[in-house]
CSV table of C-alpha atoms and ligand atoms in Angstrom, one decimal:
chain,number,residue,atom,x,y,z
A,224,MET,CA,-66.1,3.0,-13.7
A,225,ALA,CA,-63.0,4.5,-11.9
A,226,GLU,CA,-63.7,5.3,-7.7
A,227,SER,CA,-63.7,9.0,-8.1
A,228,ASP,CA,-66.6,8.6,-10.4
A,229,LEU,CA,-68.1,6.4,-7.8
A,230,ASN,CA,-67.6,9.2,-5.1
A,231,LYS,CA,-68.8,11.9,-7.8
A,232,ASN,CA,-71.9,9.2,-8.0
A,233,ALA,CA,-73.0,8.1,-4.7
A,234,LYS,CA,-72.8,12.3,-3.8
A,235,ALA,CA,-74.7,12.0,-6.6
A,236,GLU,CA,-77.5,9.8,-5.3
A,237,ASP,CA,-76.8,11.2,-1.3
A,238,ASN,CA,-78.6,14.8,-2.7
A,239,LEU,CA,-81.1,12.6,-4.4
A,240,LEU,CA,-85.0,11.9,-2.2
A,241,ARG,CA,-85.1,8.1,-2.4
A,242,LEU,CA,-88.9,6.7,-2.5
A,243,VAL,CA,-90.2,3.7,-2.2
A,244,ILE,CA,-93.6,2.7,-3.2
A,245,MET,CA,-95.7,0.0,-1.9
A,246,ASN,CA,-98.5,-0.2,-4.2
A,247,PRO,CA,-100.3,-4.2,-5.0
A,248,PRO,CA,-100.7,-5.4,-8.9
A,249,ASP,CA,-102.7,-2.7,-11.0
A,250,LYS,CA,-103.2,-1.2,-13.8
A,251,GLY,CA,-102.8,2.2,-12.3
A,252,ASN,CA,-99.6,1.5,-11.7
A,253,GLU,CA,-98.0,2.8,-13.8
A,254,GLU,CA,-99.3,6.4,-14.2
A,255,LEU,CA,-98.6,6.1,-10.4
A,256,ARG,CA,-94.4,6.1,-11.1
A,257,SER,CA,-94.6,8.4,-13.6
A,258,MET,CA,-95.8,10.8,-10.9
A,259,PHE,CA,-93.2,10.6,-8.9
A,260,THR,CA,-90.6,9.4,-11.4
A,261,GLN,CA,-91.6,13.0,-12.6
A,262,ILE,CA,-90.0,14.8,-10.4
A,263,PRO,CA,-86.2,15.4,-10.9
A,264,TYR,CA,-85.3,14.7,-7.3
A,265,VAL,CA,-86.9,11.9,-7.0
A,266,TRP,CA,-85.3,8.5,-6.9
A,267,LEU,CA,-87.3,5.3,-7.4
A,268,GLN,CA,-85.6,3.5,-4.7
A,269,ALA,CA,-87.6,0.5,-5.1
A,270,GLU,CA,-91.3,-1.2,-6.1
A,271,CYS,CA,-93.1,-3.6,-3.6
A,272,THR,CA,-96.2,-5.2,-4.5
A,273,LYS,CA,-97.4,-7.2,-1.0
A,274,TYR,CA,-98.0,-5.2,2.0
A,275,GLU,CA,-96.6,-8.2,3.8
A,276,PHE,CA,-93.2,-7.8,1.9
A,277,LEU,CA,-92.7,-3.7,2.6
A,278,GLN,CA,-90.9,-3.9,5.5
A,279,GLU,CA,-88.5,-6.8,4.2
A,280,VAL,CA,-88.2,-5.1,0.9
A,281,ILE,CA,-87.3,-2.1,2.7
A,282,ALA,CA,-84.1,-3.0,5.2
A,283,ASN,CA,-83.0,-3.9,1.2
A,284,GLN,CA,-82.2,-1.3,0.6
A,285,THR,CA,-80.3,2.2,2.2
A,286,ALA,CA,-83.4,4.1,4.5
A,287,PRO,CA,-86.0,5.6,1.9
A,288,HIS,CA,-87.4,9.3,2.7
A,289,ILE,CA,-90.3,8.1,1.4
A,290,VAL,CA,-92.7,5.8,1.7
A,291,VAL,CA,-96.1,6.0,-0.4
A,292,VAL,CA,-98.0,3.6,0.0
A,293,ALA,CA,-101.6,2.9,-1.9
A,294,ILE,CA,-104.5,2.0,0.3
A,295,ASP,CA,-107.1,0.3,-2.4
A,296,ALA,CA,-106.7,-2.8,-2.7
A,297,ASP,CA,-106.3,-4.1,1.0
A,298,LEU,CA,-107.2,-1.1,4.2
A,299,GLU,CA,-106.9,-3.5,6.8
A,300,LYS,CA,-103.5,-4.2,5.6
A,301,ALA,CA,-102.1,-1.2,4.4
A,302,CYS,CA,-102.9,0.1,7.4
A,303,ASN,CA,-101.0,-2.5,9.3
A,304,ALA,CA,-98.3,-2.7,6.7
A,305,ILE,CA,-98.3,1.7,8.2
A,306,GLU,CA,-98.1,0.9,11.7
A,307,ARG,CA,-94.8,-1.3,11.8
A,308,LEU,CA,-92.5,1.4,9.3
A,309,ALA,CA,-93.8,4.1,11.3
A,310,GLN,CA,-92.9,2.7,15.2
A,311,GLU,CA,-89.8,1.2,12.7
A,312,MET,CA,-88.5,3.8,10.6
A,313,PRO,CA,-90.1,6.8,12.6
A,314,ASP,CA,-87.8,9.5,10.2
A,315,VAL,CA,-89.6,7.7,7.3
A,316,GLY,CA,-92.2,10.0,6.0
A,317,ILE,CA,-95.4,8.0,4.7
A,318,LEU,CA,-97.7,9.1,2.1
A,319,ALA,CA,-101.0,7.5,2.0
A,320,ILE,CA,-102.6,7.5,-1.3
A,321,SER,CA,-105.7,6.4,-2.3
A,322,LYS,CA,-107.9,6.2,-5.4
A,323,ARG,CA,-111.4,7.4,-3.5
A,324,ASP,CA,-112.2,10.2,-1.1
A,325,ASP,CA,-113.3,8.2,1.1
A,326,GLY,CA,-113.0,9.9,4.7
A,327,GLN,CA,-112.4,7.8,7.8
A,328,ALA,CA,-110.7,5.3,5.0
A,329,ILE,CA,-108.3,8.4,5.4
A,330,LEU,CA,-108.6,8.9,9.0
A,331,LYS,CA,-107.1,5.3,9.6
A,332,ALA,CA,-103.9,5.4,7.2
A,333,LEU,CA,-102.7,8.5,8.9
A,334,ARG,CA,-103.8,7.4,12.9
A,335,ALA,CA,-101.7,4.5,11.8
A,336,GLY,CA,-99.1,7.1,11.7
A,337,ALA,CA,-99.0,8.4,7.6
A,338,LYS,CA,-97.8,12.0,7.4
A,339,GLU,CA,-100.0,13.2,4.3
A,340,PHE,CA,-102.8,12.2,2.6
A,341,LEU,CA,-103.0,12.4,-0.8
A,342,THR,CA,-106.4,11.1,-3.3
A,343,MET,CA,-105.6,9.7,-7.1
A,344,PRO,CA,-106.0,11.3,-9.7
A,345,PHE,CA,-103.3,14.6,-8.4
A,346,GLY,CA,-101.0,16.4,-10.2
A,347,VAL,CA,-96.8,16.5,-10.3
A,348,ASP,CA,-96.7,20.8,-8.5
A,349,HIS,CA,-99.3,19.3,-6.5
A,350,LEU,CA,-97.5,16.3,-5.6
A,351,SER,CA,-93.9,18.5,-5.4
A,352,GLU,CA,-96.4,20.9,-3.2
A,353,ILE,CA,-97.1,17.4,-0.1
A,354,LEU,CA,-93.0,16.3,-0.7
A,355,GLY,CA,-92.4,20.0,-0.3
A,356,LYS,CA,-94.8,20.2,3.4
A,357,LEU,CA,-93.3,16.8,4.5
A,358,GLU,CA,-89.6,18.2,4.1
A,359,LYS,CA,-90.6,22.3,5.5
A,360,ALA,CA,-92.2,20.5,9.1
A,361,GLY,CA,-89.1,18.4,9.3
A,362,LYS,CA,-91.4,15.2,8.6
A,363,ILE,CA,-88.3,13.6,6.9
A,364,GLN,CA,-84.7,14.1,7.9
A,365,HIS,CA,-83.0,15.0,4.7
A,366,SER,CA,-83.3,18.0,2.8
A,367,PRO,CA,-82.7,17.3,-1.0
A,368,THR,CA,-85.0,20.1,-2.5
A,369,LEU,CA,-82.9,22.1,-1.1
A,370,ALA,CA,-79.4,20.1,-1.8
A,371,VAL,CA,-79.8,20.2,-4.4
A,372,ASN,CA,-80.6,23.6,-5.7
A,373,LYS,CA,-77.6,25.0,-4.0
A,374,LYS,CA,-75.7,23.1,-7.7
A,375,LYS,CA,-77.0,24.8,-10.5
A,376,LYS,CA,-77.3,22.8,-13.5
A,377,THR,CA,-76.7,24.5,-16.9
A,378,LEU,CA,-78.1,22.9,-20.2
A,379,ILE,CA,-76.9,23.9,-23.3
A,380,SER,CA,-78.2,22.7,-27.0
A,381,PHE,CA,-76.4,23.5,-29.9
A,382,LEU,CA,-78.8,23.8,-32.9
A,383,GLY,CA,-78.6,23.9,-36.4
A,384,SER,CA,-78.8,26.3,-39.1
A,385,ARG,CA,-78.5,23.8,-42.2
A,386,GLY,CA,-76.4,20.8,-42.3
A,387,GLY,CA,-72.7,21.0,-42.0
A,388,VAL,CA,-72.7,23.7,-40.2
A,389,GLY,CA,-71.0,22.7,-37.2
A,390,CYS,CA,-73.0,21.2,-33.9
A,391,THR,CA,-71.1,18.1,-33.6
A,392,SER,CA,-67.6,19.9,-33.7
A,393,LEU,CA,-69.2,22.5,-31.1
A,394,SER,CA,-71.0,20.3,-29.3
A,395,VAL,CA,-68.0,17.8,-28.4
A,396,ASN,CA,-65.5,20.8,-28.5
A,397,ILE,CA,-67.3,22.5,-26.4
A,398,ALA,CA,-68.3,20.0,-23.7
A,399,ALA,CA,-64.4,17.8,-23.7
A,400,THR,CA,-63.1,21.7,-22.9
A,401,LEU,CA,-65.9,21.9,-19.8
A,402,ALA,CA,-65.4,18.8,-18.5
A,403,ALA,CA,-61.5,19.9,-18.5
A,404,ASP,CA,-62.1,21.2,-15.3
A,405,PRO,CA,-62.1,19.0,-12.4
A,406,HIS,CA,-64.6,21.0,-11.2
A,407,ASN,CA,-67.0,20.4,-13.5
A,408,LYS,CA,-69.2,17.2,-14.2
A,409,VAL,CA,-70.0,17.2,-18.2
A,410,VAL,CA,-72.5,15.1,-20.2
A,411,LEU,CA,-73.5,15.5,-23.8
A,412,VAL,CA,-76.7,13.8,-25.2
A,413,ASP,CA,-76.8,13.1,-28.9
A,414,LEU,CA,-79.9,14.4,-29.9
A,415,ASP,CA,-79.9,14.2,-33.7
A,416,LEU,CA,-81.2,10.4,-33.4
A,417,THR,CA,-81.0,9.1,-36.8
A,418,LEU,CA,-78.0,10.9,-37.9
A,419,GLY,CA,-75.8,11.4,-35.1
A,420,ASP,CA,-71.7,11.1,-35.1
A,421,ALA,CA,-71.2,12.5,-31.2
A,422,ASP,CA,-69.8,9.1,-30.4
A,423,ILE,CA,-67.5,9.1,-34.0
A,424,ALA,CA,-66.2,12.2,-33.0
A,425,LEU,CA,-65.6,10.8,-30.0
A,426,ASP,CA,-64.1,7.6,-30.7
A,427,LEU,CA,-66.3,5.4,-28.2
A,428,MET,CA,-68.1,2.7,-29.6
A,429,ALA,CA,-71.2,3.0,-27.3
A,430,ASP,CA,-72.3,-0.4,-25.5
A,431,TYR,CA,-75.3,1.4,-24.2
A,432,THR,CA,-77.3,4.4,-25.9
A,433,LEU,CA,-80.7,6.7,-25.3
A,434,SER,CA,-82.8,3.6,-26.1
A,435,ASP,CA,-81.6,1.0,-23.9
A,436,LEU,CA,-82.5,3.7,-21.0
A,437,VAL,CA,-85.9,4.1,-22.6
A,438,GLU,CA,-86.8,0.7,-23.0
A,439,ASN,CA,-86.4,0.8,-19.2
A,440,ILE,CA,-87.5,3.5,-18.3
A,441,ASP,CA,-90.0,2.2,-15.7
A,442,LYS,CA,-86.3,1.5,-13.8
A,443,LEU,CA,-84.3,3.5,-14.5
A,444,ASP,CA,-82.1,4.5,-11.4
A,445,MET,CA,-78.4,6.6,-11.3
A,446,THR,CA,-76.8,3.1,-10.5
A,447,PHE,CA,-78.7,2.5,-14.1
A,448,LEU,CA,-78.4,5.8,-16.0
A,449,ASN,CA,-74.1,6.1,-14.3
A,450,ARG,CA,-73.8,2.4,-16.4
A,451,SER,CA,-75.2,3.5,-19.2
A,452,LEU,CA,-73.1,6.9,-19.5
A,453,SER,CA,-69.7,6.2,-22.1
A,454,LYS,CA,-67.1,7.7,-20.3
A,455,HIS,CA,-64.5,9.6,-23.0
A,456,SER,CA,-60.8,10.0,-21.4
A,457,THR,CA,-61.1,13.9,-20.7
A,458,GLY,CA,-63.7,13.4,-18.3
A,459,LEU,CA,-66.7,14.1,-20.9
A,460,ALA,CA,-70.2,10.9,-20.5
A,461,LEU,CA,-71.9,10.2,-23.9
A,462,LEU,CA,-75.1,9.8,-24.3
A,463,PRO,CA,-75.4,8.3,-27.6
A,464,HIS,CA,-78.1,8.5,-30.0
A,465,PRO,CA,-79.6,5.0,-31.3
A,466,LEU,CA,-78.3,2.1,-32.8
A,467,ASN,CA,-81.3,1.2,-34.9
A,468,VAL,CA,-82.5,3.8,-37.1
A,469,GLY,CA,-85.5,3.1,-36.5
A,470,ASP,CA,-86.1,3.3,-32.2
A,471,ALA,CA,-85.4,6.7,-33.0
A,472,THR,CA,-89.0,7.4,-33.1
A,473,MET,CA,-89.7,5.6,-30.0
A,474,ILE,CA,-87.7,7.6,-27.9
A,475,THR,CA,-90.8,10.9,-26.0
A,476,GLU,CA,-90.5,14.3,-24.9
A,477,GLU,CA,-91.6,12.2,-21.8
A,478,HIS,CA,-88.8,10.2,-22.2
A,479,LEU,CA,-86.4,12.8,-22.3
A,480,LYS,CA,-87.4,14.8,-19.8
A,481,ARG,CA,-86.6,11.8,-17.6
A,482,ILE,CA,-83.6,11.4,-18.7
A,483,ILE,CA,-82.0,14.6,-18.6
A,484,SER,CA,-83.4,15.2,-15.1
A,485,LEU,CA,-81.5,12.1,-14.3
A,486,LEU,CA,-78.4,13.1,-15.6
A,487,ALA,CA,-78.7,16.6,-14.1
A,488,ALA,CA,-78.1,15.4,-10.3
A,489,CYS,CA,-75.4,14.3,-11.0
A,490,HIS,CA,-74.1,16.0,-13.8
A,491,THR,CA,-72.8,20.2,-13.6
A,492,HIS,CA,-73.0,20.8,-17.5
A,493,LEU,CA,-75.1,19.1,-20.2
A,494,VAL,CA,-74.8,19.6,-23.1
A,495,LEU,CA,-76.8,18.4,-26.0
A,496,ASP,CA,-76.1,18.5,-29.8
A,497,LEU,CA,-79.5,19.0,-31.9
A,498,SER,CA,-81.1,17.4,-34.7
A,499,LYS,CA,-82.1,19.5,-37.6
A,500,SER,CA,-85.2,17.9,-38.0
A,501,LEU,CA,-87.1,20.3,-35.5
A,502,ARG,CA,-88.7,16.3,-33.5
A,503,PRO,CA,-89.9,16.9,-30.8
A,504,THR,CA,-87.2,15.3,-28.4
A,505,ASP,CA,-86.0,18.4,-30.0
A,506,ILE,CA,-88.7,20.8,-28.7
A,507,CYS,CA,-88.6,20.0,-25.7
A,508,ALA,CA,-84.8,20.2,-25.5
A,509,LEU,CA,-85.6,24.0,-26.7
A,510,ALA,CA,-88.3,24.7,-23.8
A,511,MET,CA,-85.4,22.6,-21.3
A,512,SER,CA,-81.6,25.2,-22.7
A,513,ASP,CA,-80.1,27.7,-20.3
A,514,PHE,CA,-78.6,27.9,-23.6
A,515,ILE,CA,-79.8,27.6,-26.8
A,516,PHE,CA,-76.5,28.0,-29.8
A,517,LEU,CA,-77.6,28.5,-32.3
A,518,VAL,CA,-74.7,28.1,-35.0
A,519,VAL,CA,-74.4,30.2,-38.3
A,520,GLN,CA,-72.0,30.3,-41.1
A,521,LEU,CA,-71.9,33.3,-42.8
A,522,GLU,CA,-73.6,31.5,-46.8
A,523,ILE,CA,-76.6,32.0,-47.9
A,524,THR,CA,-78.9,28.6,-46.6
A,525,SER,CA,-77.8,28.8,-43.6
A,526,ILE,CA,-79.0,32.5,-43.4
A,527,ARG,CA,-81.8,32.9,-45.2
A,528,ASN,CA,-82.6,29.3,-42.2
A,529,SER,CA,-81.3,31.6,-39.3
A,530,ILE,CA,-84.1,34.2,-39.8
A,531,ARG,CA,-86.7,31.6,-40.0
A,532,LEU,CA,-85.5,30.4,-36.4
A,533,LEU,CA,-85.5,33.1,-35.1
A,534,SER,CA,-88.7,34.2,-36.2
A,535,THR,CA,-89.8,31.0,-33.9
A,536,LEU,CA,-87.4,31.5,-31.6
A,537,ASP,CA,-87.8,34.3,-30.8
A,538,ALA,CA,-92.1,34.6,-31.2
A,539,ASP,CA,-92.0,32.4,-28.4
A,540,GLY,CA,-90.9,34.6,-25.3
A,541,LYS,CA,-89.8,32.4,-23.2
A,542,LEU,CA,-87.8,30.6,-25.9
A,543,GLY,CA,-86.2,33.8,-28.0
A,544,PRO,CA,-84.5,35.6,-25.0
A,545,ARG,CA,-81.8,31.9,-24.4
A,546,VAL,CA,-80.9,31.5,-28.2
A,547,LYS,CA,-77.4,33.3,-29.1
A,548,LEU,CA,-76.3,33.3,-32.2
A,549,VAL,CA,-72.5,31.8,-32.9
A,550,LEU,CA,-70.6,31.8,-36.5
A,551,ASN,CA,-68.3,29.3,-37.4
A,552,ARG,CA,-66.2,29.5,-39.4
A,553,VAL,CA,-64.4,32.6,-39.0
A,554,GLY,CA,-62.3,33.6,-42.0
A,555,MET,CA,-63.3,30.9,-44.7
A,556,VAL,CA,-64.3,32.8,-47.7
A,557,THR,CA,-68.5,33.5,-47.6
A,558,ASP,CA,-70.8,34.3,-49.8
A,559,ILE,CA,-71.9,37.8,-47.0
A,560,THR,CA,-70.1,40.1,-45.0
A,561,ARG,CA,-69.9,39.4,-41.3
A,562,GLU,CA,-72.5,42.9,-41.0
A,563,LYS,CA,-75.2,41.9,-43.6
A,564,ALA,CA,-75.6,38.9,-41.8
A,565,VAL,CA,-76.1,40.9,-38.7
A,566,GLU,CA,-78.0,43.3,-40.4
A,567,LEU,CA,-79.7,40.5,-42.0
A,568,LEU,CA,-80.2,38.5,-38.5
A,569,GLY,CA,-81.0,42.1,-36.2
A,570,ARG,CA,-78.5,41.2,-33.8
A,571,PRO,CA,-74.9,40.9,-33.1
A,572,PHE,CA,-73.4,37.2,-33.1
A,573,PHE,CA,-72.8,36.1,-29.5
A,574,TRP,CA,-69.7,34.1,-29.9
A,575,GLU,CA,-67.2,33.8,-33.0
A,576,VAL,CA,-65.2,30.7,-33.9
A,577,PRO,CA,-62.0,30.3,-36.1
A,578,ASN,CA,-62.3,28.2,-39.9
A,579,ASP,CA,-59.5,25.3,-38.8
A,580,HIS,CA,-60.5,23.1,-41.0
A,581,LYS,CA,-56.6,20.9,-40.3
A,582,VAL,CA,-56.6,21.2,-36.3
A,583,MET,CA,-60.5,19.9,-37.0
A,584,MET,CA,-59.9,17.1,-39.5
A,585,GLU,CA,-57.0,15.4,-37.2
A,586,SER,CA,-59.7,16.0,-34.4
A,587,ARG,CA,-62.8,14.8,-35.4
A,588,ASN,CA,-60.8,11.7,-37.3
A,589,SER,CA,-58.8,10.8,-34.3
A,590,GLY,CA,-61.8,11.0,-32.0
A,591,THR,CA,-60.0,13.2,-29.5
A,592,PRO,CA,-61.7,16.6,-29.3
A,593,MET,CA,-59.1,19.3,-29.4
A,594,VAL,CA,-59.1,20.0,-25.8
A,595,LYS,CA,-56.4,17.0,-26.2
A,596,SER,CA,-55.5,16.2,-29.6
A,597,ALA,CA,-55.2,20.5,-30.1
A,598,PRO,CA,-54.9,21.7,-26.9
A,599,VAL,CA,-52.7,24.5,-27.2
A,600,SER,CA,-54.2,25.6,-31.6
A,601,LYS,CA,-55.9,28.7,-31.4
A,602,ILE,CA,-59.3,26.4,-31.7
A,603,GLN,CA,-58.8,25.4,-28.9
A,604,HIS,CA,-58.1,28.4,-27.7
A,605,ASN,CA,-61.1,29.8,-28.1
A,606,PHE,CA,-63.0,27.4,-27.2
A,607,SER,CA,-62.2,27.6,-23.5
A,608,ASP,CA,-63.0,31.6,-24.3
A,609,PHE,CA,-66.8,30.6,-25.4
A,610,ALA,CA,-66.4,27.0,-22.1
A,611,ASP,CA,-66.3,30.4,-19.9
A,612,ALA,CA,-67.8,33.0,-21.2
A,613,VAL,CA,-70.7,30.0,-21.5
A,614,CYS,CA,-70.0,30.2,-17.3
A,615,SER,CA,-70.3,33.4,-15.7
A,616,LYS,CA,-73.0,33.9,-18.0
A,617,THR,CA,-74.5,31.0,-16.5
A,618,LYS,CA,-73.6,33.0,-13.4
A,619,ALA,CA,-74.9,36.6,-14.9
A,620,ASN,CA,-78.5,35.4,-16.0
A,621,LYS,CA,-78.0,33.0,-12.1
A,622,GLY,CA,-82.8,34.8,-12.5
A,623,ALA,CA,-83.0,34.0,-15.7
A,624,LYS,CA,-85.1,30.0,-15.7
A,625,SER,CA,-84.8,27.9,-18.1
A,626,PHE,CA,-88.3,25.1,-17.9
A,627,TRP,CA,-85.9,22.3,-16.7
A,628,HIS,CA,-84.5,24.8,-14.3
A,629,SER,CA,-88.1,25.5,-12.9
A,630,LEU,CA,-88.6,21.9,-13.0
A,631,PHE,CA,-85.8,20.8,-11.3
A,632,THR,CA,-85.9,23.5,-8.5
A,633,ASN,CA,-89.5,23.1,-7.6
A,634,ASN,CA,-88.9,26.4,-8.2
A,635,PRO,CA,-91.5,27.8,-11.4
B,95,LIG,N1,-64.7,26.0,-37.4
B,95,LIG,C1,-64.4,24.7,-38.3
B,95,LIG,N2,-63.3,24.5,-38.7
B,95,LIG,C2,-63.0,23.8,-39.7
B,95,LIG,N3,-63.7,23.4,-39.8
B,95,LIG,C3,-64.8,22.6,-39.3
B,95,LIG,C4,-65.0,23.8,-38.0
B,95,LIG,N4,-66.3,23.4,-38.0
B,95,LIG,C5,-67.1,22.0,-38.6
B,95,LIG,N5,-66.4,22.1,-39.0
B,95,LIG,C6,-65.8,20.6,-40.0
B,95,LIG,O1,-67.8,20.8,-40.9
B,95,LIG,C7,-67.7,19.3,-40.8
B,95,LIG,C8,-69.4,19.8,-40.0
B,95,LIG,O2,-68.9,19.5,-39.2
B,95,LIG,P1,-69.6,18.8,-38.2
B,95,LIG,O3,-70.9,17.6,-38.1
B,95,LIG,O4,-70.1,19.4,-36.2
B,95,LIG,O5,-71.7,19.5,-38.9
B,95,LIG,P2,-73.2,19.6,-37.8
B,95,LIG,O6,-73.5,20.8,-37.7
B,95,LIG,O7,-72.8,18.8,-36.9
B,95,LIG,O8,-73.2,19.0,-39.3
B,95,LIG,P3,-75.1,17.6,-39.7
B,95,LIG,O9,-75.8,18.0,-40.3
B,95,LIG,O10,-74.5,16.6,-40.2
B,95,LIG,O11,-74.8,17.0,-38.3
B,95,LIG,C9,-66.4,18.4,-40.4
B,95,LIG,O12,-66.2,18.4,-41.5
B,95,LIG,C10,-65.7,20.1,-39.4
B,95,LIG,O13,-65.3,19.0,-39.8
B,96,LIG,MG1,-73.9,16.9,-36.6
């Protein structure tokens, strides 16, 4: 990994809330862990299963902002561990957690030095609120949620109206064009989980794919994530679809939310190449997107499917306004005129991409996005303007929040 990448990653990690969980082995362990890992700005640094070793585990890490201590297994040992920690690291926010609503135990943990107490089960919203409270009260020195909030992230999805309409070509080229700006850090995620080809379009032989991240979802942190991304010479990072076709079904919406949240913590732009089958992961991606680019061609199947897709997306009050029509391959001989298409679709095209078979084929065959293979071509100029339009629209759209955006900014 290049030094500049390491520096960028280090900065991204600075924006995260470092957390250690102290939880003796129990069947509720995963539930507790997943409550925290659902919060996008939380970075689970370590887990400890013995109260006696907590100090040692923490000593081997960069100092955490929060230590969560589950107290039910042994109240006495838990309170001793809290007390030691509170004395040695007074800046660390200690959050005690119990499944029992036992007033005496709560009092004991707070007297030992816990700064907040939570009774399980609790929702992610409530947990975020408690973390926010600890922050506001100045009980945590660092202010990661605020630091992350300042950086605007943009999540863009390309959704096709039929096979071969140009989703991968547009995803790859817009992502590479955005990545060419040194201020941006861009990742392309291939969500066409069975038949995706973004890796071929970028000529990348990936060591890791989405399924490796999902198999290791419980230990997923920024280091693991960054190691799993394939890097293109344009600066674009790629998270490819699983190599094994059968692995596509193991990727759930929850996995995707977790992965997207972590990617968002260290990238300015996330570009998603969706499948055409509207799997649960595609629907989840749509809900997280700031822009949903529905790719259309002036041809009967594409227009008919676009009308059907628009009617479904518009029925969802939150998704509808984020859908923008992109007309691809303008200039090709077509079945329908642009004017007729606009009339049938009931809205104008947000963007129009010219047809350039030669340049596109050369780029696809060489696995080099046009920003490198044909930087002065008409079609690359179009992609640069498209990327600029996305960026200026992002600034103009500051008020419109996607589900993902509100999750990430902790401000629904
Ligand atoms: N603007 C364009 N000009 C010329 N050719 C194009 C253009 N856009 C896409 N193509 C060509 O169309 C073909 C299909 O494109 P692409 O693979 O991007 O579509 P897709 O929607 O991702 O397809 P799939 O359904 O297989 O995922 C490719 O051969 C590509 O080179
Ligand atoms: Mg494709």
